[in-house]
Coordinates of C-alpha atoms in Angstrom, one line a residue:
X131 CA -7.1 55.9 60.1
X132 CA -7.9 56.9 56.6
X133 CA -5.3 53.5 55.6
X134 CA -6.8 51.4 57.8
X135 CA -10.5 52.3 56.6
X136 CA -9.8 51.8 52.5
X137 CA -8.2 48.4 53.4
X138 CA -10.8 47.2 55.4
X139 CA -13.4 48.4 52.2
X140 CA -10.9 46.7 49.8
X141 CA -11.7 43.8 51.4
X142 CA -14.7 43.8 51.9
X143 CA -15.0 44.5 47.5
X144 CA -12.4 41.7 47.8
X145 CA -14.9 39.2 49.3
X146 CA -18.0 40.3 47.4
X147 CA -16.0 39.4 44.3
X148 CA -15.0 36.3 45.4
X149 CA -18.6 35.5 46.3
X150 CA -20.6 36.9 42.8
X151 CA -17.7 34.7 40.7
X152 CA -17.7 31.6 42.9
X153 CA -21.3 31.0 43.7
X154 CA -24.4 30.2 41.6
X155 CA -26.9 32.5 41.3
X156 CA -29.1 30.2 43.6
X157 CA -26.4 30.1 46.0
X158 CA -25.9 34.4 46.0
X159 CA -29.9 34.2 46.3
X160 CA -30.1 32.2 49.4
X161 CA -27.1 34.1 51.0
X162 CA -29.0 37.9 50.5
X163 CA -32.0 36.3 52.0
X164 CA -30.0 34.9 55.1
X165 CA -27.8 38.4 55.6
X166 CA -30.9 40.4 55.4
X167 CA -32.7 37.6 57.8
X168 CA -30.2 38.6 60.2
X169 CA -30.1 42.0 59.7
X170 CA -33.9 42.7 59.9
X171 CA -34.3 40.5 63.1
X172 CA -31.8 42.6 65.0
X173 CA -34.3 45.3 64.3
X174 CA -37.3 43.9 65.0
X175 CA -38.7 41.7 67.7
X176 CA -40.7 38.6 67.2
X177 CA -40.6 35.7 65.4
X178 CA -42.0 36.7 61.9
X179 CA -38.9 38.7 60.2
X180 CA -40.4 39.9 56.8
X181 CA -37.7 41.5 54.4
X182 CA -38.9 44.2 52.7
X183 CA -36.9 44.9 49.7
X184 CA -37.3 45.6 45.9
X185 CA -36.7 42.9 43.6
X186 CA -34.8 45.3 41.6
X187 CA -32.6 46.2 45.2
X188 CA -32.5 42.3 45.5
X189 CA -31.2 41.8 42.0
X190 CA -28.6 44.2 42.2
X191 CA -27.4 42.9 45.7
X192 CA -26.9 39.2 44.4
X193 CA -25.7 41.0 41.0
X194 CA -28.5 39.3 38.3
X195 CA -31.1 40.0 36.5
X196 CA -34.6 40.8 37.9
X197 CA -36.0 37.9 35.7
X198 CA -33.4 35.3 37.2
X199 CA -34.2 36.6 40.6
X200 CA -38.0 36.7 40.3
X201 CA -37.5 32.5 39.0
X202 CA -35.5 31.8 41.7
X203 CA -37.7 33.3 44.5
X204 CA -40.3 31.7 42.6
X205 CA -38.7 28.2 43.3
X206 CA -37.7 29.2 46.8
X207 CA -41.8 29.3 47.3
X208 CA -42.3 26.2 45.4
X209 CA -40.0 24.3 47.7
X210 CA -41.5 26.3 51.1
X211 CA -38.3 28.0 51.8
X212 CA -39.9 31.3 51.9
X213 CA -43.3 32.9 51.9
X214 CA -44.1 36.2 49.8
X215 CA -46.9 38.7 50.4
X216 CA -46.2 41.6 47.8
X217 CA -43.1 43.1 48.4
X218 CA -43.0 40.9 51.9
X219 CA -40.2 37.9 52.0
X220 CA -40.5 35.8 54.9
X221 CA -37.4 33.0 55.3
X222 CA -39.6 29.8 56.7
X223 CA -36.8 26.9 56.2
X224 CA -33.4 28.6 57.2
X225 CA -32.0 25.0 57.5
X226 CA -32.4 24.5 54.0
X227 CA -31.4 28.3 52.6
X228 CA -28.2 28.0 54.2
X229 CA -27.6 24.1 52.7
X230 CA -28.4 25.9 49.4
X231 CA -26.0 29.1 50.2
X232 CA -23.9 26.3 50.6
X233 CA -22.5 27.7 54.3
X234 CA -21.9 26.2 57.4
X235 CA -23.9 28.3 60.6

């Protein structure tokens, strides 16, 4: 049990690796927003799905700076991929996120 638990957390450092070295920062950026999308909305019902996070939380999670993130997020709402309210991130053009994230739903 205690084998078959570190592998399955080996890979999973094995993929996030593979992912922070691969991808843009844009990319990592759109991917957090669509893995906490989906994780939020399995908690709550309803259409509007607002993440909730720290941009510091959100940095570390795609693995930049807050700066880079808070440009980013700030071009995500330029384009109308996502609307803000404080701390509030609401994902309004999924299509487009996951063309950016540059995966295949």
């Amino acid at each position: 049990m205690l084998l078959k638990s570190l592998s399955h957390e080996f890979s999973v450092m094995a993929n996030l690796m593979t992912v922070l070295s691969q991808r843009t920062v844009r990319e990592r950026v759109a991917l957090s927003l669509l893995i906490l999308q989906k994780k939020y909305k399995s908690d709550i019902s309803g259409d509007k799905v607002y993440i909730t996070l720290s941009r510091a939380d959100l940095a570390n999670m795609v693995g930049t700076a807050n700066e880079t993130l808070a440009r980013i997020l700030h071009d995500f709402r330029e384009d109308h991929l996502i609307v803000m309210e404080g701390r509030k991130i609401q994902l309004t053009d999924l299509e487009r996120l996951t063309r950016i994230a540059n995966i295949y739903r």
